[in-house]
Amino acid sequence: MSESARKRSIAVIGAGVAGMMTAYALSKRGVQVLVIDAMSGPAEMCSRANAGIIAVGHAKAWAGPQAIGAMFKVIAGRDPSVKVSRILDPALWRWGIEFLANCTPHAHHRNTDALQRLSRYSRDLIAAAETEMDLPNEVRRNGGLYVFQNESQFNTYVASIKDHGDDSITALERDELIAREPGLSGLSSRLVGGLYSAADCVGDCRLFTQRTAAFLNKSNKARFCFGARVTGFRTSFNTIQAVRTDQGEIPCGAVILATGVETPELTRALGFAPNIYPVKGYSGTWTITDPAKVPALPFVDETELLAVAAYGGQLRVTAIAEFAAHDRSIPEERIAQIGDYVLRSFGDAVELKTPEFWSGLRPTTPAGPPFLGKVRKYSNLWINAGHGQLGWTMALGCGELLTQRIMGEQTPLQNPSSAASWLA
Ligand SMILES: Cc1cc2nc3c(=O)[nH]c(=O)nc-3n(C[C@H](O)[C@H](O)[C@H](O)COP(=O)(O)OP(=O)(O)OC[C@H]3O[C@@H](n4cnc5c(N)ncnc54)[C@H](O)[C@@H]3O)c2cc1C
């Protein structure tokens, strides 16, 4: 980055977890940062009510050899956890074709490896960030569980971790699982076993993002412009001169796009459109009435495909991947699916009458890893978007890696970005 650009602010567009962790990493180098978001505060879109799991044990690309058979089941409407509601959406076809190209064993391995490296790197940055921002115990770092109701599915997973020789994951038979996490007793009769992933963590993604914003604001390390929608850019040759918003124009030295699912729409006028599809997910949040009967460790039910985590006196359950373009509605049947699971598993541990339901659009790339790097056509335009189901898991790491690239520092990870012709 040039000296004159460095003297002007870097505009980070998007105050979700990806944008805020990028602003945090930049601010540590003394860079002036301006965070711009259309919403009234941080983490109001996809980062708002996710499961909160730093899911290192789940850092796998969806695209892989097994996904091809699964796709037919989904299209036939026989998969309760994956839905396609807008099959004729051209953006879905563009995404789907690239997804299929990433289903080879080689591509799956490469993409999963990138997600793993990003997740582990990110996880290792949590403790230092908490100390620097004085956010003690914001994130619990004592692992997470992946539980199974189906014997053959469990055995397949156990065999695959043996093949990969991953010693941070331990297989547990049902009794060992319940001994490790007594809060699973309510569903123990349905379980056959589980995996314990020592690297996993859990914490409230929205709260962490909000507290990071408060820290940056209080310490004058960043400025914020909320309630301003970015509508375009003023450019001169290959340089972005200013960000255009519905509140007026903001001059800037460089721009970082951390705009989640809205990124392709925003960049189209600049001559490129990142292949990011919105994959809708749902969450329900219940007030806990008996903490002994809910799990302290977060878990993913691999058979019913739901994620469950307890923090801040609340139980959060998330589920479903739905390809429905930008529709954010919450149909009754989705509420029923999540509510039924909670009733069966934790019916006597939560206040059943007053759950809060939410939907969020996961910004998902066909390959899996996010787009992370410089946009080829412009000298000062960068991107950190497309984190899919792992945005909270990878946020600190992606913010740090992108900042290292912007500042011209050595980076410890080989480029983990999804590839694209428009990305340098
Ligand atoms: C049900 C569900 C459960 C999940 N569980 C987990 C989990 O357990 N662990 C995990 O790691 N991840 C999880 N995720 C994924 C995670 O929530 C996302 O990957 C992450 O929140 C994406 O963050 P982001 O900052 O990229 O996007 P967002 O949080 O959506 O932020 C993008 C921001 O950009 C702003 N913006 C966009 N366009 C403009 C514009 N033109 N002008 C101004 N502002 C703009 C938006 O207002 C928004 O605030 C889950 C997601 C869902 C839906």
XYZ file of C-alpha atoms and ligand atoms in Angstrom:
477
model
C 0.000 0.000 0.000
C 1.388 3.459 -0.913
C 2.348 6.009 1.772
C -0.368 8.499 0.684
C -3.027 5.770 0.760
C -1.829 4.712 4.190
C -2.429 8.254 5.504
C -6.099 8.111 4.490
C -8.521 5.722 6.169
C -9.061 2.206 5.021
C -12.793 1.747 4.624
C -13.998 -1.648 5.828
C -17.466 -2.190 4.389
C -19.406 -4.563 6.631
C -19.543 -4.690 10.431
C -20.236 -8.402 10.689
C -17.717 -10.646 12.374
C -15.486 -10.745 9.254
C -15.308 -6.968 8.854
C -14.914 -6.259 12.553
C -12.044 -8.713 13.008
C -10.356 -7.144 9.953
C -10.772 -3.683 11.492
C -9.287 -5.042 14.722
C -6.238 -6.499 12.938
C -5.650 -3.260 10.992
C -6.030 -1.124 14.108
C -3.275 -3.128 15.834
C -0.880 -1.760 13.161
C -2.001 1.824 13.825
C -3.929 2.071 10.539
C -6.875 4.513 10.511
C -9.982 2.442 9.934
C -13.513 3.491 9.080
C -16.124 0.732 9.347
C -19.259 1.347 7.269
C -22.449 -0.692 7.560
C -26.021 -0.328 6.391
C -27.344 -1.612 9.693
C -27.682 0.330 12.959
C -24.850 -1.542 14.713
C -22.375 -4.420 14.485
C -23.331 -8.052 13.775
C -26.927 -7.463 12.737
C -26.949 -9.787 9.732
C -25.466 -13.303 9.470
C -23.237 -12.814 12.537
C -26.247 -12.129 14.765
C -27.647 -15.408 16.084
C -25.471 -18.221 14.742
C -24.555 -21.270 16.834
C -21.398 -19.642 18.194
C -19.217 -22.708 17.721
C -15.570 -22.236 16.756
C -15.969 -25.506 14.924
C -12.420 -26.554 14.088
C -13.573 -30.196 14.068
C -16.149 -29.325 11.412
C -13.866 -27.351 9.112
C -14.579 -29.373 5.985
C -15.545 -28.344 2.454
C -19.136 -29.268 1.589
C -18.101 -30.009 -2.011
C -16.622 -33.495 -2.250
C -17.238 -36.892 -3.851
C -19.993 -37.683 -1.327
C -21.879 -34.458 -2.186
C -22.896 -35.647 -5.666
C -25.157 -38.449 -4.380
C -26.397 -36.175 -1.592
C -27.413 -33.551 -4.178
C -29.892 -35.923 -5.853
C -31.483 -36.634 -2.464
C -31.748 -32.882 -1.825
C -33.270 -32.112 -5.229
C -35.791 -34.924 -4.683
C -36.734 -33.203 -1.376
C -35.704 -36.224 0.720
C -33.131 -34.488 2.930
C -34.692 -32.706 5.936
C -31.573 -30.635 6.599
C -30.831 -29.327 3.093
C -33.530 -27.637 0.999
C -33.613 -26.043 -2.436
C -36.492 -23.580 -2.692
C -35.309 -21.542 -5.727
C -34.161 -24.192 -8.186
C -34.509 -21.798 -11.169
C -32.340 -19.054 -9.670
C -29.535 -18.412 -12.266
C -27.123 -17.494 -9.439
C -27.733 -20.942 -7.927
C -26.897 -22.638 -11.249
C -23.697 -20.616 -11.600
C -22.813 -21.584 -8.017
C -23.861 -25.227 -8.479
C -21.685 -25.747 -11.576
C -18.611 -24.503 -9.732
C -19.614 -26.563 -6.685
C -19.671 -29.710 -8.860
C -16.228 -28.856 -10.238
C -14.994 -28.871 -6.629
C -16.389 -32.337 -5.870
C -13.284 -34.264 -6.987
C -11.286 -35.954 -4.180
C -8.326 -33.685 -4.977
C -10.359 -30.448 -4.772
C -12.127 -31.610 -1.603
C -8.805 -32.353 0.044
C -7.295 -28.994 -1.024
C -10.332 -26.977 0.127
C -10.687 -28.833 3.426
C -6.997 -28.348 4.095
C -7.390 -24.564 3.569
C -10.427 -24.453 5.908
C -8.553 -26.460 8.534
C -5.518 -24.193 8.410
C -7.653 -21.047 8.596
C -9.717 -22.413 11.493
C -6.732 -23.515 13.563
C -4.846 -20.288 12.915
C -7.915 -18.276 13.885
C -8.555 -20.289 17.020
C -4.980 -19.705 18.170
C -5.534 -15.928 18.027
C -8.507 -15.876 20.413
C -6.631 -15.766 23.717
C -4.416 -12.827 22.691
C -7.407 -10.893 21.336
C -9.336 -11.420 24.572
C -6.390 -10.213 26.624
C -5.760 -7.161 24.467
C -9.420 -6.111 24.469
C -9.925 -7.099 28.095
C -12.697 -9.588 27.266
C -11.984 -12.326 29.828
C -13.633 -15.708 29.238
C -15.635 -14.413 26.306
C -14.976 -17.680 24.485
C -14.891 -21.085 26.246
C -11.969 -23.078 24.884
C -12.562 -26.582 26.208
C -13.591 -28.437 23.074
C -16.762 -29.544 21.336
C -18.661 -32.715 20.480
C -20.030 -34.327 17.317
C -22.697 -36.866 18.243
C -24.327 -39.663 16.240
C -27.646 -41.504 16.330
C -26.673 -43.925 13.595
C -24.116 -46.713 14.140
C -22.799 -46.999 10.574
C -22.501 -43.214 10.222
C -20.530 -43.133 13.486
C -18.224 -45.966 12.366
C -17.537 -44.209 9.049
C -16.506 -41.025 10.889
C -14.314 -42.958 13.330
C -12.571 -44.717 10.419
C -12.008 -41.398 8.636
C -10.319 -39.765 11.650
C -8.092 -42.840 12.012
C -7.152 -42.455 8.315
C -6.255 -38.788 8.793
C -4.366 -39.437 12.036
C -5.940 -36.363 13.699
C -5.019 -36.649 17.374
C -7.091 -33.610 18.452
C -10.244 -35.728 17.852
C -11.169 -38.647 20.138
C -13.925 -41.199 19.507
C -16.252 -41.870 22.472
C -18.719 -44.733 22.916
C -22.133 -43.704 24.238
C -21.316 -44.173 27.953
C -18.023 -42.320 27.619
C -19.839 -39.537 25.798
C -22.425 -39.084 28.553
C -19.705 -39.283 31.219
C -17.811 -36.491 29.389
C -20.968 -34.400 28.917
C -23.788 -35.213 31.382
C -25.871 -32.438 29.786
C -26.522 -34.887 26.904
C -28.515 -37.232 29.181
C -31.816 -35.963 27.770
C -31.000 -37.490 24.386
C -28.721 -40.358 25.476
C -31.197 -43.095 24.490
C -30.971 -41.922 20.864
C -27.164 -41.664 20.713
C -24.667 -44.339 19.695
C -21.452 -42.380 20.250
C -19.583 -39.222 19.468
C -16.331 -37.482 18.709
C -14.634 -35.018 21.024
C -12.728 -32.248 19.229
C -10.276 -30.654 21.673
C -9.660 -27.629 19.434
C -13.285 -26.427 19.371
C -14.517 -23.425 21.353
C -17.815 -21.669 21.906
C -18.937 -18.099 22.501
C -21.472 -15.519 21.437
C -20.340 -14.285 18.009
C -22.570 -11.207 18.096
C -21.423 -10.185 21.574
C -17.762 -10.677 20.657
C -18.234 -8.552 17.525
C -20.070 -5.844 19.462
C -17.426 -5.803 22.188
C -14.653 -5.575 19.610
C -16.440 -2.567 18.095
C -16.811 -0.994 21.551
C -13.095 -1.540 22.243
C -12.070 0.000 18.898
C -14.396 2.929 19.420
C -13.369 3.617 23.021
C -9.666 3.405 22.260
C -10.107 5.621 19.158
C -8.634 2.878 17.006
C -11.501 2.936 14.510
C -14.409 5.146 13.462
C -17.841 3.835 12.600
C -20.483 4.878 10.152
C -23.664 2.890 10.772
C -26.934 3.251 8.902
C -25.063 4.043 5.657
C -25.599 1.750 2.699
C -22.753 1.644 0.200
C -24.192 2.121 -3.285
C -21.009 2.251 -5.366
C -17.497 3.624 -5.693
C -15.753 6.591 -7.283
C -12.785 5.277 -9.215
C -9.926 6.806 -11.138
C -8.159 4.388 -13.484
C -7.446 1.355 -11.297
C -7.886 3.070 -7.925
C -10.904 3.458 -5.658
C -11.005 7.135 -4.622
C -14.157 7.132 -2.527
C -17.007 5.010 -1.283
C -20.466 6.233 -2.326
C -23.199 5.758 0.256
C -26.818 6.823 0.596
C -25.508 9.364 3.140
C -22.883 10.857 0.810
C -19.397 10.152 -0.469
C -16.525 9.052 1.802
C -12.955 9.459 0.471
C -10.646 6.579 1.350
C -7.153 5.211 0.812
C -8.236 1.611 0.361
C -11.410 -0.484 0.620
C -12.066 -3.892 2.138
C -15.248 -5.699 1.170
C -16.574 -7.695 4.123
C -20.104 -7.570 2.837
C -21.146 -11.215 3.163
C -23.951 -12.295 0.830
C -24.357 -8.800 -0.620
C -20.859 -8.734 -2.116
C -21.688 -9.806 -5.725
C -24.419 -7.164 -6.037
C -22.095 -4.438 -4.780
C -19.141 -5.298 -7.013
C -20.952 -5.982 -10.284
C -20.527 -2.347 -11.389
C -16.789 -2.705 -10.751
C -16.629 -5.491 -13.330
C -16.583 -8.646 -11.220
C -19.041 -10.665 -9.114
C -17.660 -13.094 -6.516
C -19.479 -16.423 -6.661
C -21.046 -16.245 -3.194
C -24.487 -17.786 -2.682
C -26.743 -17.089 0.317
C -27.409 -20.394 2.111
C -30.166 -19.785 4.617
C -29.982 -21.265 8.101
C -32.258 -20.922 11.109
C -31.732 -20.650 14.837
C -33.943 -20.844 17.894
C -32.872 -19.463 21.280
C -34.383 -20.587 24.577
C -33.837 -19.353 28.139
C -32.253 -22.093 30.255
C -34.133 -22.964 33.445
C -31.994 -25.932 34.584
C -28.296 -25.533 33.626
C -27.433 -29.085 34.809
C -29.611 -30.519 32.043
C -28.036 -28.689 29.104
C -24.564 -29.422 27.729
C -21.642 -27.217 28.721
C -19.812 -28.327 25.577
C -21.258 -27.277 22.224
C -22.240 -30.153 19.964
C -23.330 -30.954 16.449
C -25.858 -33.747 16.025
C -24.403 -35.283 12.861
C -27.460 -37.445 12.233
C -30.180 -34.788 12.477
C -27.729 -32.026 11.415
C -28.361 -29.489 14.151
C -25.828 -27.511 16.188
C -26.466 -26.843 19.876
C -24.662 -24.486 22.245
C -25.372 -22.950 25.628
C -24.006 -19.577 26.718
C -25.210 -16.464 28.470
C -28.021 -18.417 30.161
C -29.491 -19.397 26.785
C -29.644 -22.503 24.670
C -29.192 -21.926 20.946
C -30.044 -24.536 18.346
C -29.314 -23.994 14.651
C -30.213 -26.066 11.623
C -30.867 -26.359 7.898
C -29.075 -25.240 4.774
C -31.645 -23.790 2.395
C -30.948 -22.470 -1.094
C -33.629 -19.793 -1.324
C -31.814 -16.787 -2.870
C -32.114 -13.737 -0.571
C -35.403 -14.774 1.052
C -35.106 -14.434 4.838
C -38.592 -15.636 5.817
C -38.962 -18.216 8.613
C -41.610 -20.802 7.630
C -43.560 -22.555 10.381
C -42.230 -25.986 9.399
C -38.624 -24.889 10.057
C -39.611 -23.558 13.481
C -41.353 -26.869 14.171
C -38.267 -28.897 13.146
C -35.979 -27.049 15.586
C -38.616 -26.763 18.316
C -39.344 -30.482 18.182
C -35.654 -31.315 18.695
C -35.460 -29.052 21.732
C -38.650 -30.498 23.187
C -37.347 -34.078 22.771
C -33.860 -33.341 24.079
C -34.075 -30.482 26.581
C -37.818 -30.133 27.227
C -37.358 -29.973 30.998
C -34.302 -27.702 30.937
C -35.537 -24.607 29.070
C -38.443 -22.178 29.054
C -40.388 -23.697 26.148
C -42.923 -20.914 25.674
C -40.694 -18.013 24.655
C -38.080 -19.028 22.055
C -36.730 -16.464 19.600
C -36.359 -17.643 16.008
C -34.005 -16.105 13.470
C -32.764 -16.759 9.965
C -29.364 -15.842 8.523
C -27.820 -16.119 5.066
C -24.457 -17.875 5.125
C -22.211 -16.265 2.474
C -21.067 -19.474 0.809
C -18.472 -20.043 -1.922
C -18.693 -23.167 -4.112
C -15.245 -24.405 -3.014
C -15.658 -23.649 0.696
C -12.801 -21.284 1.649
C -13.611 -17.554 1.597
C -12.339 -15.044 -0.952
C -9.412 -13.450 0.800
C -7.002 -11.106 -0.956
C -6.629 -8.250 -3.399
C -8.943 -7.656 -6.331
C -6.720 -7.898 -9.415
C -8.187 -4.959 -11.350
C -7.771 -2.346 -8.582
C -4.686 -1.214 -6.705
C -6.475 -0.666 -3.382
C -9.499 -2.991 -3.259
C -9.440 -6.044 -1.007
C -11.953 -8.718 -0.085
C -12.698 -10.846 2.991
C -16.043 -12.488 2.228
C -17.639 -15.894 1.671
C -17.033 -17.706 4.970
C -20.091 -19.949 4.676
C -20.832 -22.045 7.743
C -17.503 -21.129 9.385
C -17.429 -17.330 9.577
C -17.074 -17.079 13.352
C -14.584 -19.953 13.340
C -12.266 -18.251 10.830
C -12.883 -14.550 11.548
C -9.830 -13.576 13.595
C -7.509 -15.528 11.315
C -8.930 -14.114 8.084
C -8.762 -10.550 9.446
C -5.153 -11.057 10.473
C -4.058 -12.738 7.223
C -5.660 -10.093 5.021
C -4.037 -7.342 7.098
C -0.633 -9.018 6.754
C -1.101 -8.991 2.970
C -2.215 -5.338 2.932
C 0.744 -4.263 5.058
C 3.200 -6.321 3.004
C 4.144 -8.496 5.982
C 5.268 -12.130 5.893
C 2.238 -14.367 6.344
C 2.477 -17.706 8.163
C -0.107 -19.502 5.987
C 0.166 -20.354 2.327
C -2.693 -18.626 0.461
C -5.883 -20.269 1.818
C -8.342 -18.302 -0.367
C -10.835 -19.751 -2.829
C -9.394 -19.106 -6.283
C -11.013 -16.705 -8.778
C -9.857 -15.043 -11.997
C -10.576 -11.549 -10.593
C -8.498 -12.188 -7.421
C -4.734 -11.439 -7.480
C -27.933 -20.754 11.321
C -26.461 -20.397 11.239
C -25.582 -20.968 12.153
C -24.209 -20.690 12.080
N -23.365 -21.203 13.001
C -22.034 -20.925 12.932
C -21.144 -21.444 13.898
O -21.535 -22.099 14.854
N -19.815 -21.186 13.752
C -19.325 -20.452 12.708
O -18.126 -20.281 12.593
N -20.165 -19.884 11.801
C -21.493 -20.122 11.886
N -22.352 -19.597 10.951
C -21.794 -18.808 9.845
C -21.473 -17.371 10.266
O -22.557 -16.830 10.975
C -21.173 -16.526 9.024
O -20.179 -17.147 8.241
C -20.662 -15.141 9.402
O -21.554 -14.503 10.273
C -20.455 -14.260 8.166
O -19.963 -13.029 8.639
P -19.780 -11.802 7.661
O -19.213 -10.709 8.484
O -19.056 -12.242 6.444
O -21.263 -11.469 7.167
P -22.403 -10.623 7.917
O -22.433 -10.893 9.358
O -23.663 -10.840 7.144
O -21.907 -9.129 7.735
C -21.930 -8.461 6.498
C -22.238 -7.017 6.805
O -22.085 -6.257 5.619
C -23.082 -5.265 5.608
N -23.295 -4.832 4.229
C -23.507 -5.630 3.153
N -23.658 -4.882 2.054
C -23.547 -3.591 2.446
C -23.621 -2.350 1.765
N -23.862 -2.275 0.437
N -23.467 -1.212 2.486
C -23.222 -1.256 3.818
N -23.157 -2.410 4.518
C -23.316 -3.558 3.825
C -24.306 -5.953 6.192
O -25.228 -5.008 6.705
C -23.673 -6.826 7.281
O -23.680 -6.199 8.529
C -23.732 -19.844 11.036
C -24.632 -19.243 10.143
C -25.994 -19.512 10.240
C -26.943 -18.845 9.294
